[in-house]
PDB file of C-alpha atoms and ligand atoms in Angstrom:
ATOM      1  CA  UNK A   2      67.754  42.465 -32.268  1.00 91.00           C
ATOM      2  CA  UNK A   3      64.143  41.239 -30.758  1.00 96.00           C
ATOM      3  CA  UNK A   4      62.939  38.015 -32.521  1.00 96.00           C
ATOM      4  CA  UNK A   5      59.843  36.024 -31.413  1.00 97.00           C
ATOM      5  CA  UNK A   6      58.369  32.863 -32.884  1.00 97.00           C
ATOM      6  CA  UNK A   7      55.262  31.541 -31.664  1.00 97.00           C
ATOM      7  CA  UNK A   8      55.635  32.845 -28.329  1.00 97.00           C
ATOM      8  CA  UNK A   9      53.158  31.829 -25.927  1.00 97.00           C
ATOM      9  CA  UNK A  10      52.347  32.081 -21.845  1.00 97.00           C
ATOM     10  CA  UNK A  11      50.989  30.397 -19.526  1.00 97.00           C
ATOM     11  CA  UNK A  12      50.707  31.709 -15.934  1.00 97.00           C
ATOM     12  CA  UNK A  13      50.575  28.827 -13.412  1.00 96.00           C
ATOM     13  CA  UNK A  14      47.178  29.813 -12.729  1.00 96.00           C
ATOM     14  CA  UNK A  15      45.884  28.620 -16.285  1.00 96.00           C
ATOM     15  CA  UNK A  16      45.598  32.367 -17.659  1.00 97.00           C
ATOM     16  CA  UNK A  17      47.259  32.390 -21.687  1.00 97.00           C
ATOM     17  CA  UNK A  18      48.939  35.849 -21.699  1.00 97.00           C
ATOM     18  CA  UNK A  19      50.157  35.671 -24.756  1.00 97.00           C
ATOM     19  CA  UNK A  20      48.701  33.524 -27.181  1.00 97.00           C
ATOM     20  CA  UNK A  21      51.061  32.993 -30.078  1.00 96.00           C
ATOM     21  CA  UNK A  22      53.589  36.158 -30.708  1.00 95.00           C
ATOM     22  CA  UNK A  23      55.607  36.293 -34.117  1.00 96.00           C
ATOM     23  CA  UNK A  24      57.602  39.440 -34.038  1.00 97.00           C
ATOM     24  CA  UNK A  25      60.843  40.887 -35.227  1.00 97.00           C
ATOM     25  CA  UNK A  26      62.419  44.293 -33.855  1.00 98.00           C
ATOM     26  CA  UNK A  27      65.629  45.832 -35.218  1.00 97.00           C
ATOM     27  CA  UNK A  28      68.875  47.576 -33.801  1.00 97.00           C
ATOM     28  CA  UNK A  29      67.967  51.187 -33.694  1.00 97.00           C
ATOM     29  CA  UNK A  30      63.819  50.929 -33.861  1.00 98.00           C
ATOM     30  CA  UNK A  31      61.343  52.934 -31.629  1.00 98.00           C
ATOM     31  CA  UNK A  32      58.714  50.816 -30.891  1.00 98.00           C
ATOM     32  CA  UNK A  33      55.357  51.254 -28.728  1.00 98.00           C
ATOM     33  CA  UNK A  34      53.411  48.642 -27.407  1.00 98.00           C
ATOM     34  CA  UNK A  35      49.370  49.383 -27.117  1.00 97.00           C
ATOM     35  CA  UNK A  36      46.459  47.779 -25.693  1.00 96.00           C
ATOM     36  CA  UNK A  37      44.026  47.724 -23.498  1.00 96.00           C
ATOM     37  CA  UNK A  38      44.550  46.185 -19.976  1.00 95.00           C
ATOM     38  CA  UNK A  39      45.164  42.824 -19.485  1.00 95.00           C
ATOM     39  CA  UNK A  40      46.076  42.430 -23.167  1.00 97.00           C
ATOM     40  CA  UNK A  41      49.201  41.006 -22.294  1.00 97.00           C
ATOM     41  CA  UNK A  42      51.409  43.938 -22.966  1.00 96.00           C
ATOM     42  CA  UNK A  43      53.060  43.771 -19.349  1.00 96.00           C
ATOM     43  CA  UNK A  44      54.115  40.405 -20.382  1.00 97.00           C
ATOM     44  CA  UNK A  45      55.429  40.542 -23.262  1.00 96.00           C
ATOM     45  CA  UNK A  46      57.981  43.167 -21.900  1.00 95.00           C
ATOM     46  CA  UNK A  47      58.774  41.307 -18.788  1.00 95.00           C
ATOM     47  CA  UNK A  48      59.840  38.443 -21.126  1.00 94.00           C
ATOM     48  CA  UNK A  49      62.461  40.745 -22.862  1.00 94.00           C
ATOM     49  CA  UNK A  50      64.642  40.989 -19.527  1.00 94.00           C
ATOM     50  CA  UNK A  51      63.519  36.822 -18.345  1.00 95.00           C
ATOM     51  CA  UNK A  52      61.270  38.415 -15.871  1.00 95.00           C
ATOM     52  CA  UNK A  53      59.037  36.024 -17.555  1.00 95.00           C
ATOM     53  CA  UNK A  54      59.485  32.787 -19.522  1.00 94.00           C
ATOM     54  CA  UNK A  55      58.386  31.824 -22.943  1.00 96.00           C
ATOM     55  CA  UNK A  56      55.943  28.806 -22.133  1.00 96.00           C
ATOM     56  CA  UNK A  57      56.756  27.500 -25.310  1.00 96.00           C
ATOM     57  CA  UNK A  58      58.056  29.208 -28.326  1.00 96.00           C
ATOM     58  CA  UNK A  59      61.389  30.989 -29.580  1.00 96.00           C
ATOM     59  CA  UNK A  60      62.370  33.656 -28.002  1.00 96.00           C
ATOM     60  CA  UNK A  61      65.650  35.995 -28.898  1.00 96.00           C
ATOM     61  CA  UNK A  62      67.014  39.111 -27.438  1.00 95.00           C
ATOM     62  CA  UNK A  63      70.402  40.297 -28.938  1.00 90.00           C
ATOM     63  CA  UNK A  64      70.964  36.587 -30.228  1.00 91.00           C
ATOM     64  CA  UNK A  65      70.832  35.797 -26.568  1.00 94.00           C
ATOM     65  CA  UNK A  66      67.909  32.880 -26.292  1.00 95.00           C
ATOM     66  CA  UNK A  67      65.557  33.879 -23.542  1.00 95.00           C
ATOM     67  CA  UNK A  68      63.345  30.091 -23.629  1.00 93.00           C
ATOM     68  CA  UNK A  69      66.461  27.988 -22.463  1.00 94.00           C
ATOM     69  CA  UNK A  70      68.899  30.956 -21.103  1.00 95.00           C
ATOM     70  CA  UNK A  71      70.268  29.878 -17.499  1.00 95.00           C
ATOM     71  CA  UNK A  72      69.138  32.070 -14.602  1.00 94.00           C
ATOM     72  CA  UNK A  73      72.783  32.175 -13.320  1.00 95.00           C
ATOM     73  CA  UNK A  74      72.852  33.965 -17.237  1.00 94.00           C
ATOM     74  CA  UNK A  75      70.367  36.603 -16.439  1.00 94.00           C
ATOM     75  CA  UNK A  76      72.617  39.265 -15.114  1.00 89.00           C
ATOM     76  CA  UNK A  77      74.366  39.166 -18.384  1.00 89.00           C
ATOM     77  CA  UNK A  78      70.812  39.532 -20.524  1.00 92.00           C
ATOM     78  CA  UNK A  79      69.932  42.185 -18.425  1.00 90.00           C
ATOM     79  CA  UNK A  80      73.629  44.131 -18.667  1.00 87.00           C
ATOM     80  CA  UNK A  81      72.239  44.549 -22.277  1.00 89.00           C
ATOM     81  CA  UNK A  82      68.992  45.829 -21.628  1.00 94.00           C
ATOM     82  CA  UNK A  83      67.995  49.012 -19.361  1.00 94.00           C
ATOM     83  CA  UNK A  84      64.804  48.726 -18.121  1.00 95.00           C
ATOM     84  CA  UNK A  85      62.312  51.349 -16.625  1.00 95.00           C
ATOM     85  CA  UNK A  86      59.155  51.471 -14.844  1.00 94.00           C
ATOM     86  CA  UNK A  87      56.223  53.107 -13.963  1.00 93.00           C
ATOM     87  CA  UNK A  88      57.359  53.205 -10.091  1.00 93.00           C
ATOM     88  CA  UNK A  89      60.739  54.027 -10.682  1.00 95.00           C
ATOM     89  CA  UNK A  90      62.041  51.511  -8.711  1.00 94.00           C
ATOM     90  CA  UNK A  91      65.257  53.227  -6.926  1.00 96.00           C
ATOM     91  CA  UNK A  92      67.038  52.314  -4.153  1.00 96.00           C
ATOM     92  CA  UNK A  93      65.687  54.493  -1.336  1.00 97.00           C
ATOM     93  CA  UNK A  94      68.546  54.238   0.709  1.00 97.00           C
ATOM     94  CA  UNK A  95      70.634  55.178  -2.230  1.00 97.00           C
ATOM     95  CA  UNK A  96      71.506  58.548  -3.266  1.00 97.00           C
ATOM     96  CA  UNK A  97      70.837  59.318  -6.790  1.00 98.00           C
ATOM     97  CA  UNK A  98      74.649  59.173  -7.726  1.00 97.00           C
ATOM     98  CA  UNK A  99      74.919  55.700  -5.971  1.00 96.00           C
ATOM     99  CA  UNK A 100      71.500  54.506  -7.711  1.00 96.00           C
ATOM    100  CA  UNK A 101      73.047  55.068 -11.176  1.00 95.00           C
ATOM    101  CA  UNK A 102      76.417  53.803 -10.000  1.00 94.00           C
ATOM    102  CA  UNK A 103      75.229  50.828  -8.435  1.00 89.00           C
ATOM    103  CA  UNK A 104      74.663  48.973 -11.947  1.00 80.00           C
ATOM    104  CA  UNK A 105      78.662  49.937 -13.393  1.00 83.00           C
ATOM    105  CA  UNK A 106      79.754  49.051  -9.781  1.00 77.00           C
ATOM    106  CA  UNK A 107      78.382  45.470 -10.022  1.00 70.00           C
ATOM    107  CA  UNK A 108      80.267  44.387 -12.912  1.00 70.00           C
ATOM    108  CA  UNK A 109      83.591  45.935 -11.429  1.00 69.00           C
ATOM    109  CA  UNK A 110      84.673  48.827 -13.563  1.00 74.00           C
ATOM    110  CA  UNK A 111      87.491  50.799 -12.006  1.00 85.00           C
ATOM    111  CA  UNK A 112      86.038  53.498  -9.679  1.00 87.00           C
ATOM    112  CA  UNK A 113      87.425  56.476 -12.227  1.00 90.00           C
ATOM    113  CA  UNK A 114      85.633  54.870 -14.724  1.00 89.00           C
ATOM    114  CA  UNK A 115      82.669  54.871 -12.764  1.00 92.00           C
ATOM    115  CA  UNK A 116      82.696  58.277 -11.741  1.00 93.00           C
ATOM    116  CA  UNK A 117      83.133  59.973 -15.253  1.00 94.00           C
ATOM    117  CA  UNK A 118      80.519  57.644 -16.914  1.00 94.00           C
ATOM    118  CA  UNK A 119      77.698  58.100 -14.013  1.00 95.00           C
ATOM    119  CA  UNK A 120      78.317  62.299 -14.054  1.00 96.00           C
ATOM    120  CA  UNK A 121      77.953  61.827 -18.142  1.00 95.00           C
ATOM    121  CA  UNK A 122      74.404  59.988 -17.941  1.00 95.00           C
ATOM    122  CA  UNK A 123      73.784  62.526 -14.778  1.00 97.00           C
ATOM    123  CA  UNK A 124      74.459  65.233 -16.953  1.00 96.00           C
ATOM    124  CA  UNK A 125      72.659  63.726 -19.776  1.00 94.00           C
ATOM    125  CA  UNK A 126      68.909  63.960 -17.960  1.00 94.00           C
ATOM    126  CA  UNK A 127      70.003  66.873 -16.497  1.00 95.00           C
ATOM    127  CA  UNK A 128      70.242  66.130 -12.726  1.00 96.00           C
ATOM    128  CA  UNK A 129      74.496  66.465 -12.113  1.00 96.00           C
ATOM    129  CA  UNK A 130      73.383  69.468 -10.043  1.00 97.00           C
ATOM    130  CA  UNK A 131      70.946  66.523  -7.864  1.00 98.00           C
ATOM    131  CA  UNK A 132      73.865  63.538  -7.342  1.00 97.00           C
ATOM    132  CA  UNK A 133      73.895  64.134  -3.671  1.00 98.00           C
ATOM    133  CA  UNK A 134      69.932  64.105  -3.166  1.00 98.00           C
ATOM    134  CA  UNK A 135      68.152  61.168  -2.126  1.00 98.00           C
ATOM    135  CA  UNK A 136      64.586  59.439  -3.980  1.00 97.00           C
ATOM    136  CA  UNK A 137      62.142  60.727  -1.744  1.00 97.00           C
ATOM    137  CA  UNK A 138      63.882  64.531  -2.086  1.00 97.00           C
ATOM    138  CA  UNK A 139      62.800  64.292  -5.760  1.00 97.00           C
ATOM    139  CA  UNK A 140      59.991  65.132  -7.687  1.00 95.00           C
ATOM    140  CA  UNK A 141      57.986  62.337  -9.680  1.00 95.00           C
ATOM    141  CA  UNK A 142      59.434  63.438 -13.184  1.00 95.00           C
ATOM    142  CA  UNK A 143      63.379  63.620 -11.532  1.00 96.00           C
ATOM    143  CA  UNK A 144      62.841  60.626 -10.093  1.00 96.00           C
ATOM    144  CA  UNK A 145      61.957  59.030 -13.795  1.00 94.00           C
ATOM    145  CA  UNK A 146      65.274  60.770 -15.046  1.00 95.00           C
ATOM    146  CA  UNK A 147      67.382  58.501 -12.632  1.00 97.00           C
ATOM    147  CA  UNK A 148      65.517  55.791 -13.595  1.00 97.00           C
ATOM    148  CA  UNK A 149      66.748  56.561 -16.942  1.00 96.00           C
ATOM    149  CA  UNK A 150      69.777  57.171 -16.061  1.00 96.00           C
ATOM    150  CA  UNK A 151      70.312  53.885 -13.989  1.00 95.00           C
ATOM    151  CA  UNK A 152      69.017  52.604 -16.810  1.00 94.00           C
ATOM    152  CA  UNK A 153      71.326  53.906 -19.802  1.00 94.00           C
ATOM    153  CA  UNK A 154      74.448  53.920 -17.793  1.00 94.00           C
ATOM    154  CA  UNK A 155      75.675  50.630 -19.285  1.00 90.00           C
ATOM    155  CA  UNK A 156      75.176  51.762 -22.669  1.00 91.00           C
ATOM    156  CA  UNK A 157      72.441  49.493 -23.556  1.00 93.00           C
ATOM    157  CA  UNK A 158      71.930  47.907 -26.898  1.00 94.00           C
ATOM    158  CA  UNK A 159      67.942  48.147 -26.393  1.00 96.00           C
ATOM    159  CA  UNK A 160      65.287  50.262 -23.767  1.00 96.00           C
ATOM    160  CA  UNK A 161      62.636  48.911 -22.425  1.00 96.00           C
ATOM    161  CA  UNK A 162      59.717  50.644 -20.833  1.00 96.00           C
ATOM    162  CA  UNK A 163      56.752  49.325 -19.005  1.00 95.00           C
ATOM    163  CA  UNK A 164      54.067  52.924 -19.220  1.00 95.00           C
ATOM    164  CA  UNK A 165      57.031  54.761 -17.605  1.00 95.00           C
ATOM    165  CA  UNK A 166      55.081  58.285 -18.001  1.00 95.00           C
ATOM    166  CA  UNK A 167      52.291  56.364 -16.471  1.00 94.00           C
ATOM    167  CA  UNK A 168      52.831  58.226 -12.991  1.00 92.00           C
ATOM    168  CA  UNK A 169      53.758  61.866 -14.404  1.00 92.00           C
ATOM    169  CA  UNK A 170      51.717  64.981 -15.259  1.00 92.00           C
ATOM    170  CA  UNK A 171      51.574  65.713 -18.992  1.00 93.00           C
ATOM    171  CA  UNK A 172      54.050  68.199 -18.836  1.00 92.00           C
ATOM    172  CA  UNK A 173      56.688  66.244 -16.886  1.00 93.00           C
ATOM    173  CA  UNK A 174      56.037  63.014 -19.476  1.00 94.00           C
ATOM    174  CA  UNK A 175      56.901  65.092 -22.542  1.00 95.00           C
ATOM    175  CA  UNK A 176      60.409  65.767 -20.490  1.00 93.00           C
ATOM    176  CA  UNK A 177      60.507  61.836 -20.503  1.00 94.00           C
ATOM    177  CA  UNK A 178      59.705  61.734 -23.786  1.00 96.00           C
ATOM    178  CA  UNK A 179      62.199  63.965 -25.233  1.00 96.00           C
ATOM    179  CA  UNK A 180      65.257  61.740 -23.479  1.00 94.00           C
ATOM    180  CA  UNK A 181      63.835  58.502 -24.807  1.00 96.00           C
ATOM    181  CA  UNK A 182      64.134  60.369 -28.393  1.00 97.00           C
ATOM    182  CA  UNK A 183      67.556  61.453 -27.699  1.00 95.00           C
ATOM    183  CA  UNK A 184      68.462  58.030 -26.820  1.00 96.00           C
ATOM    184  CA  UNK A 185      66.747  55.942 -29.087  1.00 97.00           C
ATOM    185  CA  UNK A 186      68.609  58.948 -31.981  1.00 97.00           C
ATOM    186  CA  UNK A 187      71.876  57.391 -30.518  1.00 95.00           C
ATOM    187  CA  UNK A 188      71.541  54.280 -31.526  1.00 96.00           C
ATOM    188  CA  UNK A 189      69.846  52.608 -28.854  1.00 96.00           C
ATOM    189  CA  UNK A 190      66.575  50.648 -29.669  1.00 97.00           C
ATOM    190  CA  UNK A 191      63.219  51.603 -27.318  1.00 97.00           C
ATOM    191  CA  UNK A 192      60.309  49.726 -26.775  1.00 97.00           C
ATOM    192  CA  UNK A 193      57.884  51.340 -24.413  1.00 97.00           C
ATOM    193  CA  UNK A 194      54.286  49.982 -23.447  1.00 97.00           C
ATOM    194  CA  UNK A 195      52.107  53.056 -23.137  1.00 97.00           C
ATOM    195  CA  UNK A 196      48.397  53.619 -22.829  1.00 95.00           C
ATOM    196  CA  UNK A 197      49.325  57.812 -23.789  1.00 95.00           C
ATOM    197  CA  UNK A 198      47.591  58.627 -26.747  1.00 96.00           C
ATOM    198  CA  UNK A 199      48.689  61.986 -26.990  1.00 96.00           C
ATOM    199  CA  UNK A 200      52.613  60.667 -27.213  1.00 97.00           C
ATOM    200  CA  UNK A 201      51.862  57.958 -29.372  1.00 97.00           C
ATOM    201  CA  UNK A 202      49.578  60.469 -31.670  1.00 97.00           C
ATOM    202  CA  UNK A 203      52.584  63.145 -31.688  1.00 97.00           C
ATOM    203  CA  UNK A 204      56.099  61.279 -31.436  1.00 97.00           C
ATOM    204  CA  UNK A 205      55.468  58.677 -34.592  1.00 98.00           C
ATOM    205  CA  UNK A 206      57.410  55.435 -34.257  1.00 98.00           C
ATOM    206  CA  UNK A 207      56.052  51.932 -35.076  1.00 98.00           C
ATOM    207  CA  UNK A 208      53.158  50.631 -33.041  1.00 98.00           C
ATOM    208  CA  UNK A 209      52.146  47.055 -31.639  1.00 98.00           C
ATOM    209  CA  UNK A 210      49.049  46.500 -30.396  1.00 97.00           C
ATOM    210  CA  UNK A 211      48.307  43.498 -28.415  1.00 97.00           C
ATOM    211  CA  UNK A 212      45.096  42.414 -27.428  1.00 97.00           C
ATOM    212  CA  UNK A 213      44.366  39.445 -26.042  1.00 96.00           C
ATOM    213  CA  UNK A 214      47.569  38.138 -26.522  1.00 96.00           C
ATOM    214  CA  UNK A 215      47.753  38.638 -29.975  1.00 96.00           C
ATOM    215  CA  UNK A 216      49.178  41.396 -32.025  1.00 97.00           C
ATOM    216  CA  UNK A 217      46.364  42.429 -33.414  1.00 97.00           C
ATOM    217  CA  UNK A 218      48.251  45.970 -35.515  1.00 97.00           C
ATOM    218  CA  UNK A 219      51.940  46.661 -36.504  1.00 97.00           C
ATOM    219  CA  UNK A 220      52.228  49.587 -38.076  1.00 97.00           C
ATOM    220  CA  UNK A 221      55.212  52.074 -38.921  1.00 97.00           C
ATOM    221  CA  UNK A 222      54.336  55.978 -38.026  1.00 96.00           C
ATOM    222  CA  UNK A 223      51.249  54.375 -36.154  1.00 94.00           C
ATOM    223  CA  UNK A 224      48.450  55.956 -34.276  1.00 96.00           C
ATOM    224  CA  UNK A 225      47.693  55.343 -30.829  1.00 96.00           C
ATOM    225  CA  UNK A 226      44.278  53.494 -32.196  1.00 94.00           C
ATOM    226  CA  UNK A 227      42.051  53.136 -28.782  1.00 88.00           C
ATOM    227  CA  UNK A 228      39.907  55.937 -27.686  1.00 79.00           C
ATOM    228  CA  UNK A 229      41.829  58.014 -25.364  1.00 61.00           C
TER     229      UNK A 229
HETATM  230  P1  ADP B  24      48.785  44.309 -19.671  1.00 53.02           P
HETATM  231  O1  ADP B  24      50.172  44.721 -19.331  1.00 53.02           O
HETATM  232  O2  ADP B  24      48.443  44.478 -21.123  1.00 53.02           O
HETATM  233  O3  ADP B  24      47.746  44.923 -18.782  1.00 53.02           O
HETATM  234  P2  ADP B  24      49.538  41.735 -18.540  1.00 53.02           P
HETATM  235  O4  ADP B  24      50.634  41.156 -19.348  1.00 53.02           O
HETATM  236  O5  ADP B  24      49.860  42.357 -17.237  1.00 53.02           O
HETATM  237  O6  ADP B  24      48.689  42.723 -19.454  1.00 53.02           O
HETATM  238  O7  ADP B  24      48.476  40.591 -18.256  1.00 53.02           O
HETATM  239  C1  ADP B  24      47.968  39.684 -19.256  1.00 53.02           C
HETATM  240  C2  ADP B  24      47.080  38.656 -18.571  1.00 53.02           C
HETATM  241  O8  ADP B  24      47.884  37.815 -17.735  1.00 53.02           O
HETATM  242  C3  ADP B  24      46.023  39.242 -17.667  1.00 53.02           C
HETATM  243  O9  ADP B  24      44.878  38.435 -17.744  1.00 53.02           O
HETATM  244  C4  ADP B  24      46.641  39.161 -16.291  1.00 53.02           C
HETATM  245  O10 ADP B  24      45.664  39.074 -15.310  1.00 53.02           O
HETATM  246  C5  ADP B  24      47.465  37.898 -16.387  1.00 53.02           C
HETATM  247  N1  ADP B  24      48.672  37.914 -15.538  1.00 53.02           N
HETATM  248  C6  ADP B  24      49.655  38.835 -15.564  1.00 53.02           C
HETATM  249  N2  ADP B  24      50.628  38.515 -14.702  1.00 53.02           N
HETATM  250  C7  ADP B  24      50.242  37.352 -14.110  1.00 53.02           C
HETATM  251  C8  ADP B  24      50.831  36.492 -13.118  1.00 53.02           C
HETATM  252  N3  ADP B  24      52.027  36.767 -12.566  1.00 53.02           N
HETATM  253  N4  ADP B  24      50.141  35.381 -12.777  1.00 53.02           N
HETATM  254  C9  ADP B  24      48.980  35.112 -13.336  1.00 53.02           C
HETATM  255  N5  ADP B  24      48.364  35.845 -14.263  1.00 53.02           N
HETATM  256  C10 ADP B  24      48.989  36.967 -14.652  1.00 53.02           C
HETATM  257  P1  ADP B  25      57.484  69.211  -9.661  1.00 53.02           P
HETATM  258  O1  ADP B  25      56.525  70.303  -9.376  1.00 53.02           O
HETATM  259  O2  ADP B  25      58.617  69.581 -10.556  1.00 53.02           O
HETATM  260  O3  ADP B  25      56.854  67.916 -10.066  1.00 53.02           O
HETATM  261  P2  ADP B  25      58.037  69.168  -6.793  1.00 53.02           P
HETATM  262  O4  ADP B  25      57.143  70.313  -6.579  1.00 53.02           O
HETATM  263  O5  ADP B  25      57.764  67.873  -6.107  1.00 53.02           O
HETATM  264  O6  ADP B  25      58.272  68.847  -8.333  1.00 53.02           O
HETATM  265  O7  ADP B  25      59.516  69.574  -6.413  1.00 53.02           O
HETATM  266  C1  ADP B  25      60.110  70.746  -6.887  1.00 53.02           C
HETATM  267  C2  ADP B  25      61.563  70.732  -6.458  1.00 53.02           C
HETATM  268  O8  ADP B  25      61.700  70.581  -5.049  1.00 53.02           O
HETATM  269  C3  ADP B  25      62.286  69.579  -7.090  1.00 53.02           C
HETATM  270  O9  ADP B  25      63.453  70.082  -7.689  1.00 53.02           O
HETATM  271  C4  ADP B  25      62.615  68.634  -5.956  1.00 53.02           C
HETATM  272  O10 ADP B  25      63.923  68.103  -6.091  1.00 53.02           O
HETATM  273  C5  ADP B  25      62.537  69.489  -4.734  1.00 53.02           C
HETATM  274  N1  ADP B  25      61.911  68.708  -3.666  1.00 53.02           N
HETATM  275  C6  ADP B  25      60.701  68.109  -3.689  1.00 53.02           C
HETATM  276  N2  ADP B  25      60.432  67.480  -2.537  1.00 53.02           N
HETATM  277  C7  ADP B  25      61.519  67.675  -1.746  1.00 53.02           C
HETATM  278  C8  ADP B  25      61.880  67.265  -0.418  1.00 53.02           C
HETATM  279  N3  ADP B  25      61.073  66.510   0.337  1.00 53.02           N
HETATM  280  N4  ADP B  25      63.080  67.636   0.054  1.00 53.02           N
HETATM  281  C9  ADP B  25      63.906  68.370  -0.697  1.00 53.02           C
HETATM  282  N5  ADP B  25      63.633  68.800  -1.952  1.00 53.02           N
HETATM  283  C10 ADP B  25      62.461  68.465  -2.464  1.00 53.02           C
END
């Protein structure tokens, strides 16, 4: 699914980012990127949706090559990949129906379609009741959900999370938490950058930590690692 080779980053500034990746991540894995700042974590997950670009090395997502794909190609790497932040990122002008809608209604699906499938993923993180409301009506925590939404809609082969329960109070990340699981259960792989101990201690998947980057630990049913 997620194959590096040597993967390594320059900024234009001279800073190395990543200093040599070699990784391989499978349909269907949960996977949770750890490290302390600046490691390089940020990075590596912007190069999964060509945020980024490899600065030299191999670089595959979904057999799609990231090092030479075109940028007038991006929109169909990123049709394969939901993505979700720490800020949320919605459209404040949007409602949270037209948020979720907006990524079916760019690639043209019939409006029907579009209706059913964005009350399903509505339904899904539990906000159907909420289509009407706007971002700023929202809590923190329901404003994740449509993230997640938004981000699922498409029926993504792979997640990808940059410390998306980074903004949330404990109780409200563990809500987060417990959709990720249900999705990743479906099928769908995950890979989430987190500095959360707690979740990483509790909700076992495979860990990566990066530091300096490096990956320094890969381990299945990992700990967290770094004091908390
Ligand atoms: P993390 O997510 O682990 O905190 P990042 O991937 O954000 O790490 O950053 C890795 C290194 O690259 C850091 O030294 C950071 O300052 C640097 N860096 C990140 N983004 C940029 C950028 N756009 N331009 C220059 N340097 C950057
Ligand atoms: P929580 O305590 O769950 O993090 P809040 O206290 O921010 O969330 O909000 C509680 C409820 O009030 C939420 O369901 C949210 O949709 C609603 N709400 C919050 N802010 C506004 C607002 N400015 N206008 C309308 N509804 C709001």
């Amino acid at each position: 699914m997620i194959q590096m080779k040597n993967v390594y980053k320059k900024y234009p500034n001279g800073i190395v980012a990543l200093n040599g990746l070699n990784v391989e991540i499978e349909q269907g894995e949960f996977v949770y990127i750890v490290g302390p700042s600046g490691a390089g974590k940020s990075t590596f997950i912007k190069m999964m949706y060509r945020e980024e670009r490899p600065s030299s090395g191999q670089m595959f997502v979904d057999d799609i090559d990231i090092a030479t794909l075109k940028n007038r190609k991006v929109p169909m790497l990123r049709r394969q990949i939901g993505v979700v932040f720490q800020d949320f990122k919605l459209l404040t002008k949007l409602n949270v129906y037209e948020n979720v809608a907006f990524a079916l209604e760019v690639i043209e699906e019939k409006p029907q379609a579009i209706k059913k499938r964005v009350m399903e993923v509505l339904d899904l993180v539990g906000l159907k009741h909420k289509a009407k409301m706007f971002p700023t009506e929202l809590s923190g925590g329901e404003q994740q959900r449509v993230s997640i939404a938004r981000s699922i809609v498409n029926m993504p082969k792979v997640m990808i999370a940059d410390e998306p329960t980074g903004n949330l109070d404990p109780e409200t990340a563990w809500d987060i938490m417990n959709l990720f699981e249900r999705i990743n259960k479906a099928g769908t792989t995950v890979i989430m950058a987190t500095h959360n101990q707690q979740i990483v201690n509790t909700l076992r998947h495979r860990v990566i930590a990066i530091e300096g980057g490096l990956i320094v630990r890969d381990v299945a049913g990992g700990d967290y690692g770094y004091e908390g």
